Amino acid sequence: MNLQVNIGGIKMKNPVATASGTFGLGREYSGFVDLNRLGAVVIKGTTLLPRLGNPAPRIAETPAGLLNAIGLENPGVEAVVEQYLPFLRQFDVPVIVNIAGDTVEDYARLAQRLDRQVGVAGLEVNISCPNVKKGGMLFGSDPDSAAEVIRGVRASTSLPVIAKLSPNVTSIAAVAESVAQAGADALSLINTLLGMAIDIRSKRPVLGNIMGGLSGPAVKPVALRAVWQVFRAVKIPILGMGGIASGEDALQFIMAGAGAVAVGTANFINPAATIDVLKGIEDYMEENNILDINDLVGAAHR
Amino acid sequence: MYNKNTAIIKNDEVMPGHWLLCLDSPDIARAASPGQFLHVRCSRTLDPLLRRPLSIYCADRERGRVYILYRAAGRGTALLAGMRPGDRLDVMGPLGKGYTLPSPGRSVAVIGGGIGAAPLFFLLSEIKAIYSGRLENVAVFLGAATGELLLASQTAALGFSPYTATDDGTVGFKGSVIDLYIDTNGSKVDRIYACGPPPMLKSLSRALGPDIRAEVSVEERMGCGVGACLSCVCKVREGAGEEFRYAHVCKDGPVFSIQDLFF
Ligand SMILES: Cc1cc2nc3c(=O)[nH]c(=O)nc-3n(C[C@H](O)[C@H](O)[C@H](O)COP(=O)(O)OP(=O)(O)OC[C@H]3O[C@@H](n4cnc5c(N)ncnc54)[C@H](O)[C@@H]3O)c2cc1C
Ligand SMILES: Cc1cc2nc3c(=O)[nH]c(=O)nc-3n(C[C@H](O)[C@H](O)[C@H](O)COP(=O)(O)O)c2cc1C
Ligand code: FES
């Protein structure tokens, strides 16, 4: 049985990765999950300089979902490289660094800094974060500015470049086509959906940042639809995510066109969710006599 | 540690609206220290989605049992209150950084407000063991809304004689536990341990001289419980002025030195 996949030049031993921001910088869950068994580890959004993030409360629970407004808290790219990547190098797993910036130049400088960095297998370019005032989703909501960021990153690195797209757009396929043309090797989708919650006792928004990004099982149908549409629009591989909590969920994304999947919010509910998703995929392949996972990619379109 | 199928031994309403849960978990009982918490899944379905952080009320290492004392505060804890002996519970833990235990004989004050006193019970049983039962130097202060919610009898059963305060004055001092502490405590203690609602911790921080060490447990909404999602932040001091940084309650806490907290 072959589980190996290739996402834009990143070779993964199986199609299950972690979603950025839900798996810290790798160490946090290492007592619960053998990182060697993962297809890839995608680490928390990283910026040029350290960022404090947003005030509390940063999360709110919704029916089968989670609103978050973390605001890209991270120690900055230098600390990530010096203090956190060495830990991940002990494992036989590709590490993908999620990068975010306020300006097109920020993204390019991050890409340059991480180029040829030992222990980095690829970059996931976050042009879809809904929780920051500058940059983030602003870039991803327009095909032209999205392409501009990706062109800047492409010119600054030889690493595989994955563009992470926002669902908060009229046509996600149009953004996908635009970043593919600008040189993205693969696409990640989806980032969170912009949402909010209100506490009727205090008559105030629950989140410190007022609005936040919705994730978890509640968003799965939206994410699946996005993967389906983008698979029809572009040729480059898709890392699918949004509400995946089981092997069955993951297989739906793969059949919609994802070459690999990432598990996010589900890690909080089940710290071994990634491994359970992987086992679910393996069981399905065994039961249905499927020899190569790649044969299932886009199966629902055929 | 992570066990999807931790057996429930008991789950009884021990005070109005409050349940005492007993779990069969020798691993957690062995590893746990006072102030740490368990991250508990209150439902097998995806709604409510997140785990709930609950402090360890005490650990019986010999029998391999762990206890949680909780208030049915909302949907998750109400579902938990509906569970019966023999049911299985999905539990992560022990998690977080707990209290620093005192060396034998040091004079300490232990101050709990409401359900916040839950983790202090575990602390008191450890202190009792460390002090070989000689408890003259341990002053316990308990506050609650009403007399029936005081954990006074539980504390007395350990051999402590707590000072008590209630909001309605039905038992003990009428008013806040911090006012009671200030009224009572003429003598200086080496260290204070406290847990309770944010206003209580704030007034404790005001009442303290700069040279008394106090360790307090803080609550914040949690996602992962292990430091991965960065949702459970509280402000801690960075330097002397108004500068702060965010600490993560699940990993850097829940117990912090009160001097570090930014109120
Ligand atoms: C480290 C720690 C230890 C705790 N120990 C205890 C304990 O020993 N006994 C006890 O009764 N309670 C304890 N709490 C509070 C307990 O976690 C909340 O009462 C519980 O999560 C409420 O969930 P619910 O579904 O019943 O309420 P809901 O109101 O439905 O909860 C909705 C959301 O808000 C969060 N939330 C609500 N209240 C709190 C709170 N006070 N702190 C953090 N998040 C909250 C919930 O986790 C959930 O995500 C502790 C909290 C923390 C952070
Ligand atoms: C707490 C939290 C933090 C996140 N941080 C980031 C981030 O830093 N960068 C990013 O590109 N996506 C971030 N995301 C989005 C996830 O990577 C993922 O795209 C989204 O949550 C959908 O997947 P899920 O439903 O499986 O969680 C975050 C999501 C959550 C819940
Ligand atoms: S709850 Fe996730 S970092 Fe604390």
XYZ file of C-alpha atoms and ligand atoms in Angstrom:
653
model
C 0.000 0.000 0.000
C 1.491 3.375 -0.992
C 0.723 6.352 1.203
C 3.498 8.604 -0.104
C 2.470 11.868 -1.653
C 4.273 14.851 -3.130
C 2.896 18.310 -2.417
C 4.607 20.768 -4.718
C 8.040 19.183 -4.191
C 7.582 18.295 -0.534
C 7.770 14.521 -0.170
C 5.461 13.279 2.568
C 5.467 9.670 3.788
C 1.709 9.850 4.190
C -0.949 12.455 3.407
C -1.580 13.676 6.972
C -0.076 16.981 8.151
C -0.801 19.341 11.030
C -2.585 22.654 10.385
C -0.632 25.799 11.231
C -1.426 27.359 14.597
C -2.989 24.223 16.031
C 0.212 22.287 16.653
C 2.411 24.986 18.124
C 6.050 24.807 17.098
C 6.076 20.996 17.140
C 7.228 20.235 20.668
C 3.890 20.780 22.431
C 2.196 17.613 21.187
C 5.338 15.480 20.932
C 4.401 13.676 24.155
C 1.106 12.599 22.585
C 2.073 11.961 18.947
C 5.195 10.358 17.466
C 6.159 13.142 15.064
C 7.987 10.591 12.885
C 4.629 9.179 11.882
C 3.283 12.428 10.446
C 3.316 13.333 6.759
C 4.450 16.870 7.618
C 4.484 19.321 10.501
C 3.265 22.815 9.628
C 4.276 25.196 12.401
C 2.607 28.342 13.763
C 2.486 31.486 11.618
C 5.893 33.173 11.786
C 6.643 36.860 11.250
C 9.894 38.813 10.844
C 9.679 40.315 14.338
C 8.119 38.792 17.480
C 4.393 39.469 17.846
C 2.419 39.657 21.114
C -0.918 38.700 19.600
C -4.403 39.866 20.568
C -5.887 40.445 24.046
C -7.875 37.710 25.824
C -10.334 36.118 25.415
C -8.836 34.698 22.257
C -11.224 31.819 21.689
C -14.930 31.116 21.863
C -16.706 27.837 21.366
C -19.585 27.598 18.864
C -21.728 24.592 17.895
C -19.167 22.015 16.662
C -16.804 24.898 15.979
C -14.231 27.256 17.413
C -13.702 30.974 16.897
C -10.126 32.147 17.387
C -8.443 35.517 17.306
C -4.910 34.675 18.377
C -3.440 37.450 16.241
C -0.326 35.594 15.067
C 1.489 35.525 18.402
C 4.949 34.148 17.662
C 8.553 34.680 18.757
C 9.713 35.942 15.340
C 11.644 34.166 12.604
C 15.093 34.380 14.256
C 13.880 32.685 17.440
C 11.979 30.094 15.422
C 15.155 29.226 13.515
C 17.510 29.314 16.512
C 15.344 27.913 19.291
C 12.604 25.790 17.786
C 13.741 24.249 14.496
C 16.630 22.291 16.115
C 14.106 20.277 18.145
C 12.170 19.340 15.009
C 15.337 18.265 13.199
C 15.496 15.187 15.445
C 12.508 13.762 13.637
C 12.152 12.245 10.227
C 9.377 14.597 9.127
C 9.258 17.515 6.687
C 8.748 20.824 8.466
C 6.744 23.511 6.703
C 7.018 27.057 8.049
C 3.877 29.187 7.817
C 4.891 32.809 7.112
C 2.925 36.054 7.467
C 3.706 39.723 6.964
C 2.285 43.230 6.942
C 3.734 44.038 3.532
C 4.802 42.254 0.336
C 8.427 42.949 1.331
C 7.943 41.258 4.722
C 6.936 38.030 2.995
C 9.888 38.216 0.617
C 12.354 38.836 3.457
C 10.939 35.917 5.440
C 11.283 33.672 2.402
C 14.861 34.810 1.955
C 15.711 34.201 5.612
C 14.318 30.659 5.475
C 15.771 29.774 2.074
C 18.290 26.934 2.380
C 17.656 26.837 6.113
C 18.446 23.322 7.329
C 15.304 21.591 8.497
C 12.824 23.608 6.454
C 11.083 21.602 3.726
C 8.803 24.335 2.444
C 6.906 27.555 3.088
C 3.197 27.968 3.568
C 2.382 31.574 2.754
C -0.425 32.811 4.965
C -2.303 35.394 2.916
C -5.505 34.480 4.712
C -5.228 35.278 8.434
C -8.424 37.081 9.500
C -7.015 38.214 12.863
C -4.463 40.903 12.050
C -5.053 44.532 11.122
C -2.492 44.707 8.346
C -1.619 42.077 5.747
C -3.023 38.588 6.187
C -6.450 38.147 4.673
C -6.291 41.565 3.003
C -3.756 40.103 0.564
C -5.660 36.877 0.059
C -9.022 38.446 -0.689
C -7.947 39.825 -4.043
C -6.397 37.743 -6.873
C -3.921 40.481 -7.847
C -2.526 41.288 -4.395
C -2.383 37.551 -3.612
C -0.300 37.039 -6.752
C 1.959 39.937 -5.840
C 2.842 38.338 -2.483
C 3.472 34.945 -4.062
C 5.668 36.448 -6.799
C 7.770 38.171 -4.114
C 8.172 34.939 -2.176
C 8.852 32.894 -5.313
C 11.671 35.241 -6.302
C 13.258 34.999 -2.844
C 13.464 31.257 -2.285
C 14.105 27.948 -3.930
C 11.939 26.195 -1.345
C 8.539 24.801 -2.347
C 5.943 27.562 -1.940
C 2.421 26.763 -0.780
C -0.126 29.582 -0.906
C -2.681 29.384 1.881
C -6.032 30.674 0.724
C -8.943 32.310 2.513
C -12.525 31.138 2.095
C -13.711 34.718 2.721
C -13.782 35.580 -0.994
C -16.308 35.588 -3.828
C -14.319 33.180 -5.978
C -11.633 31.058 -4.365
C -10.933 29.479 -7.773
C -9.977 32.896 -9.173
C -7.469 33.479 -6.343
C -6.116 29.947 -6.831
C -5.542 30.493 -10.565
C -3.851 33.794 -9.888
C -1.366 32.467 -7.298
C -0.667 29.371 -9.398
C 0.327 31.651 -12.247
C 2.490 33.694 -9.874
C 4.559 30.586 -9.143
C 2.973 28.765 -6.191
C 3.911 25.082 -6.156
C 0.859 24.045 -4.145
C -2.168 25.445 -2.337
C -3.433 25.124 1.225
C -7.126 25.555 1.832
C -8.944 26.686 3.769
C -7.949 29.146 6.440
C -10.679 30.113 8.927
C -13.992 31.818 8.121
C -14.490 35.285 9.573
C -17.090 35.161 12.344
C -18.049 36.447 15.779
C -19.955 35.700 18.996
C -21.837 37.941 21.448
C -22.371 37.408 25.183
C -25.955 38.473 25.954
C -25.189 38.955 29.655
C -22.492 41.564 29.104
C -23.993 42.688 25.762
C -20.436 42.594 24.381
C -18.587 40.574 21.761
C -16.992 37.510 23.374
C -13.597 37.819 21.679
C -11.113 40.480 22.752
C -10.566 41.189 19.056
C -14.379 41.293 18.381
C -14.093 39.121 15.253
C -12.265 35.854 14.803
C -11.818 32.883 12.497
C -14.187 29.925 12.605
C -12.709 26.438 12.368
C -13.555 22.873 13.351
C -16.189 20.363 12.162
C -18.702 23.195 11.580
C -16.716 24.502 8.583
C -16.074 21.185 6.843
C -18.748 21.500 4.111
C -17.424 24.944 3.151
C -13.847 23.675 3.044
C -14.789 20.634 0.998
C -16.598 22.837 -1.516
C -13.527 25.068 -1.792
C -11.252 22.080 -2.484
C -13.695 20.793 -5.094
C -13.801 24.145 -6.943
C -10.052 24.743 -6.789
C -9.250 21.208 -8.001
C -11.247 21.976 -11.153
C -9.505 25.315 -11.654
C -5.778 24.526 -11.223
C -3.303 21.697 -11.738
C -1.042 22.191 -8.696
C -1.547 19.953 -5.614
C -3.868 20.908 -2.776
C -3.327 20.514 0.963
C -6.933 20.329 2.164
C -8.122 21.303 5.624
C -11.118 22.564 7.570
C -12.852 20.455 10.181
C -11.036 17.177 9.550
C -11.347 14.905 12.586
C -11.504 11.368 11.158
C -10.243 9.191 8.332
C -13.633 9.535 6.676
C -13.388 13.352 6.727
C -9.887 13.177 5.246
C -11.002 10.794 2.491
C -13.784 13.208 1.517
C -11.172 15.952 1.016
C -8.921 13.613 -0.965
C -11.816 12.570 -3.190
C -12.704 16.240 -3.705
C -9.154 16.803 -4.964
C -6.765 17.228 -2.030
C -3.396 15.509 -2.487
C -2.883 15.648 1.291
C -4.772 16.913 4.310
C -4.051 18.852 7.479
C -5.653 18.320 10.866
C -6.238 21.471 12.918
C -8.845 22.110 15.595
C -9.368 18.346 16.029
C -5.969 18.151 17.775
C -7.462 20.109 20.693
C -10.253 17.580 21.121
C -8.117 14.511 20.472
C -4.352 15.018 20.871
C -3.784 11.912 18.731
C -6.211 13.076 15.998
C -3.520 13.093 13.289
C -2.658 9.450 13.935
C -6.331 8.443 14.133
C -6.989 10.163 10.789
C -4.033 8.309 9.266
C -5.256 4.959 10.612
C -8.731 5.669 9.229
C -7.265 6.267 5.770
C -5.180 3.082 5.965
C -8.168 0.996 7.072
C -10.287 2.304 4.220
C -7.560 1.545 1.665
C -7.130 -1.954 3.011
C -10.867 -2.697 3.041
C -11.343 -1.334 -0.463
C -8.185 -2.756 -1.965
C -6.691 0.571 -2.847
C -2.955 0.241 -3.424
C -2.017 3.893 -3.891
C -3.542 6.867 -2.084
C -2.820 9.002 -5.139
C -5.449 6.987 -7.047
C -8.121 8.475 -4.789
C -7.182 12.115 -5.355
C -10.099 13.814 -7.103
C -12.011 10.516 -7.342
C -15.329 12.302 -6.788
C -14.845 14.256 -10.014
C -14.601 11.160 -12.166
C -0.878 11.375 29.664
C -3.942 10.689 27.658
C -6.617 8.083 28.353
C -9.888 8.036 26.454
C -11.342 5.441 28.772
C -10.701 6.539 32.319
C -13.210 4.770 34.566
C -15.509 6.877 36.735
C -15.701 5.436 40.262
C -18.020 8.046 41.754
C -19.706 11.272 40.705
C -21.914 12.711 43.455
C -23.468 16.075 44.225
C -21.683 16.925 47.482
C -22.854 20.539 47.859
C -25.686 22.352 46.060
C -24.636 22.542 42.379
C -21.210 20.998 43.045
C -20.071 17.487 42.188
C -17.160 15.373 43.381
C -15.822 13.135 40.642
C -13.573 10.172 41.440
C -11.535 8.611 38.637
C -9.617 5.370 38.554
C -6.226 6.452 37.242
C -3.079 5.256 38.989
C -0.903 6.994 36.364
C -2.429 10.414 36.933
C -2.509 9.909 40.716
C 1.214 9.133 40.693
C 2.219 12.027 38.432
C -0.070 14.754 39.785
C 1.033 17.641 41.944
C -1.141 20.349 43.569
C -2.254 23.134 41.238
C -2.144 21.008 38.095
C -5.282 20.350 36.092
C -6.950 17.719 33.926
C -8.333 18.529 30.484
C -11.623 16.660 30.290
C -13.951 15.902 27.413
C -17.495 16.303 28.710
C -19.179 14.875 25.619
C -18.508 12.085 23.126
C -20.012 14.152 20.341
C -18.615 17.267 18.626
C -20.869 19.666 20.572
C -19.718 21.004 22.960
C -16.459 20.691 21.092
C -13.678 21.674 23.457
C -12.311 20.016 26.558
C -12.837 21.656 29.957
C -9.914 22.379 32.307
C -10.590 21.201 35.867
C -8.140 21.263 38.773
C -7.134 18.145 40.614
C -8.941 18.226 43.964
C -6.818 15.460 45.396
C -4.915 12.339 44.447
C -4.958 9.074 46.369
C -1.716 7.490 45.211
C -2.170 4.255 47.157
C -5.514 3.447 45.622
C -4.745 5.041 42.264
C -7.630 7.500 42.437
C -7.923 11.110 41.344
C -10.653 13.516 42.444
C -12.150 16.632 40.875
C -14.532 18.990 42.636
C -16.517 21.019 40.140
C -19.406 23.408 39.855
C -22.031 22.736 37.177
C -21.417 26.096 35.519
C -22.661 25.577 31.963
C -23.262 22.961 29.288
C -20.031 21.041 29.582
C -19.962 20.646 33.332
C -23.734 19.886 33.337
C -23.041 16.972 30.973
C -20.238 15.848 33.248
C -22.608 15.937 36.231
C -24.864 13.495 34.350
C -22.178 10.801 34.160
C -22.430 7.704 36.342
C -20.012 5.285 37.997
C -18.788 2.832 35.383
C -18.960 5.411 32.573
C -15.675 6.191 30.816
C -14.186 9.657 30.617
C -11.700 11.033 28.071
C -8.975 12.737 30.133
C -5.637 14.448 29.389
C -3.319 15.268 32.245
C -1.953 16.125 34.682
C -1.171 19.373 32.847
C 0.407 22.695 33.757
C 2.724 23.978 36.424
C 1.436 23.711 39.997
C 2.347 25.223 43.373
C 5.875 25.129 44.777
C 5.604 23.090 47.964
C 6.943 24.709 51.159
C 9.802 23.207 53.130
C 8.766 21.669 56.477
C 7.681 24.076 59.181
C 7.600 27.310 57.131
C 4.671 29.539 58.018
C 2.176 29.689 55.195
C -1.316 31.021 54.561
C -3.659 29.188 52.202
C -6.537 31.294 50.858
C -9.410 29.943 48.754
C -12.462 31.680 47.340
C -15.512 29.675 46.233
C -14.850 26.684 43.992
C -11.360 28.151 43.638
C -10.529 26.372 46.869
C -10.643 23.025 45.007
C -6.917 22.779 44.089
C -5.937 24.041 47.551
C -7.323 20.907 49.159
C -4.708 18.822 47.303
C -2.073 21.349 48.380
C -3.150 21.095 52.021
C -2.928 17.312 52.014
C 0.619 17.522 50.599
C 1.578 20.151 53.200
C 0.212 17.915 55.927
C 2.463 15.077 54.735
C 5.533 17.316 54.382
C 4.977 18.858 57.854
C 4.444 15.387 59.403
C 1.071 16.575 60.689
C 2.470 19.539 62.702
C 0.215 22.242 61.348
C 0.560 25.205 63.761
C 2.234 27.272 61.046
C -0.459 26.745 58.447
C -3.350 29.231 58.395
C -6.273 28.371 56.135
C -8.801 30.969 54.950
C -11.929 29.926 53.078
C -14.546 32.156 51.539
C -17.796 31.325 49.745
C -21.153 32.842 48.846
C -22.981 30.869 51.522
C -22.074 28.571 54.425
C -23.069 25.375 52.634
C -20.531 26.097 49.867
C -17.562 26.414 52.206
C -15.137 23.534 52.021
C -14.763 23.820 55.788
C -15.622 20.276 56.826
C -13.343 18.772 54.169
C -10.493 20.961 55.371
C -11.213 20.181 59.027
C -11.141 16.459 58.210
C -7.498 16.939 57.138
C -6.742 18.418 60.561
C -6.792 22.145 59.751
C -9.044 24.671 61.469
C -9.949 27.145 58.765
C -10.981 30.771 59.205
C -14.200 31.236 57.252
C -15.969 34.103 55.508
C -19.295 34.162 53.693
C -20.896 36.837 51.537
C -24.196 36.472 53.428
C -22.573 36.189 56.875
C -24.351 32.899 57.691
C -21.056 31.323 58.705
C -17.955 33.060 59.993
C -16.876 36.540 58.950
C -19.344 38.490 56.795
C -17.505 39.728 53.746
C -14.635 38.758 51.497
C -12.015 36.198 52.383
C -9.283 38.739 51.648
C -10.743 41.197 54.190
C -10.852 38.322 56.653
C -7.235 37.498 55.907
C -6.172 41.125 56.439
C -8.202 41.310 59.693
C -6.809 38.090 61.082
C -3.276 37.926 59.937
C -1.199 40.160 62.166
C 1.834 37.948 61.957
C 3.842 37.623 58.797
C 3.892 34.421 56.811
C 6.666 33.204 54.537
C 4.370 32.355 51.696
C 0.766 32.620 50.583
C -1.040 30.155 48.344
C -4.305 31.317 46.812
C -6.913 30.404 44.273
C -10.199 32.117 43.499
C -12.036 34.497 41.166
C -10.100 37.375 39.510
C -11.463 40.143 41.853
C -10.223 38.159 44.843
C -6.738 37.760 43.390
C -6.670 41.449 42.541
C -7.539 42.540 46.057
C -4.983 40.079 47.440
C -2.296 41.613 45.251
C -3.237 45.078 46.608
C -3.206 43.875 50.222
C 0.227 42.275 50.013
C 3.486 43.838 51.022
C 6.181 43.561 48.365
C 8.243 41.048 50.313
C 5.632 38.309 50.743
C 5.736 35.583 48.158
C 2.317 34.557 46.945
C 1.475 31.871 44.413
C -1.956 32.070 42.835
C -3.827 29.957 40.311
C -5.310 31.747 37.283
C -8.194 30.757 34.974
C -8.523 31.477 31.280
C -10.404 29.911 28.377
C -8.465 27.009 26.915
C -8.230 25.179 23.643
C -5.427 22.614 23.547
C -4.269 22.687 27.192
C -0.653 21.983 26.154
C 0.702 25.281 24.841
C 0.010 24.691 21.158
C -2.889 27.022 20.319
C -1.847 30.154 22.269
C -5.405 30.929 23.312
C -5.125 30.931 27.127
C -3.149 34.122 27.664
C -2.793 36.279 30.749
C -0.689 39.413 31.079
C 2.541 39.173 33.049
C 4.907 41.999 33.939
C 7.892 42.725 31.783
C 10.129 45.133 33.681
C 8.989 47.778 36.148
C 6.550 49.962 34.205
C 3.413 49.269 32.218
C 5.207 46.807 29.975
C 3.728 43.325 29.742
C 3.971 40.137 27.779
C 1.541 37.280 27.468
C 2.031 34.052 29.401
C 0.076 30.908 28.602
C -2.011 29.709 31.517
C -2.010 26.037 30.461
C 1.767 25.738 30.244
C 3.431 28.600 32.148
C 0.667 28.281 34.797
C -2.049 27.908 35.965
C -0.012 28.832 39.073
C 1.884 32.128 38.876
C 3.734 34.271 41.347
C 1.329 37.140 42.120
C 4.130 39.698 41.661
C 4.413 38.649 38.008
C 0.749 39.123 37.208
C -0.511 42.266 35.580
C -3.915 43.208 36.993
C -6.802 25.828 35.131
C -8.274 25.812 35.446
C -8.732 25.047 36.511
C -10.096 25.003 36.811
N -10.499 24.240 37.860
C -11.800 24.157 38.160
C -12.249 23.311 39.245
O -11.465 22.652 39.908
N -13.572 23.263 39.494
C -14.488 23.992 38.760
O -15.684 23.895 39.032
N -14.083 24.789 37.734
C -12.778 24.890 37.416
N -12.370 25.701 36.360
C -13.396 26.409 35.576
C -14.013 25.448 34.549
O -13.054 25.116 33.572
C -15.238 26.100 33.872
O -16.240 26.295 34.815
C -15.781 25.205 32.768
O -14.899 25.158 31.685
C -17.140 25.688 32.307
O -17.566 24.892 31.231
P -19.108 24.736 30.899
O -19.256 24.047 29.607
O -19.811 24.116 32.047
O -19.593 26.240 30.831
P -19.848 27.135 29.533
O -20.214 28.455 30.035
O -20.819 26.467 28.617
O -18.449 27.218 28.843
C -18.295 27.850 27.625
C -16.809 28.048 27.347
O -16.240 28.943 28.294
C -15.173 28.329 28.985
N -15.220 28.764 30.398
C -16.332 29.031 31.105
N -15.993 29.397 32.360
C -14.648 29.368 32.445
C -13.704 29.658 33.466
N -14.051 30.054 34.677
N -12.381 29.488 33.183
C -11.995 29.092 31.975
N -12.851 28.831 30.953
C -14.151 28.952 31.191
C -15.399 26.845 28.823
O -14.224 26.059 28.948
C -15.969 26.782 27.418
O -14.974 26.853 26.438
C -11.022 25.762 36.034
C -10.564 26.544 34.963
C -9.208 26.572 34.667
C -8.721 27.401 33.523
C -6.067 28.506 17.278
C -5.787 28.552 15.797
C -4.650 29.213 15.321
C -4.380 29.272 13.957
N -3.248 29.905 13.523
C -2.951 29.931 12.188
C -1.742 30.525 11.719
O -0.909 31.020 12.493
N -1.506 30.546 10.372
C -2.397 29.997 9.479
O -2.141 30.023 8.288
N -3.527 29.384 9.909
C -3.834 29.349 11.233
N -4.991 28.723 11.661
C -5.899 28.104 10.663
C -5.676 26.595 10.558
O -4.357 26.297 10.131
C -6.689 25.951 9.595
O -6.515 26.510 8.309
C -8.130 26.166 10.016
O -8.248 26.123 11.413
C -9.094 25.142 9.414
O -8.772 23.809 9.829
P -9.453 23.062 11.098
O -10.944 23.265 10.980
O -9.025 21.640 10.989
O -8.913 23.727 12.302
C -5.279 28.656 13.029
C -6.416 27.987 13.504
C -6.685 27.922 14.871
C -7.910 27.190 15.354
S -4.868 26.218 25.860
Fe -3.732 26.099 24.032
S -1.991 27.263 24.568
Fe -3.049 27.146 26.446
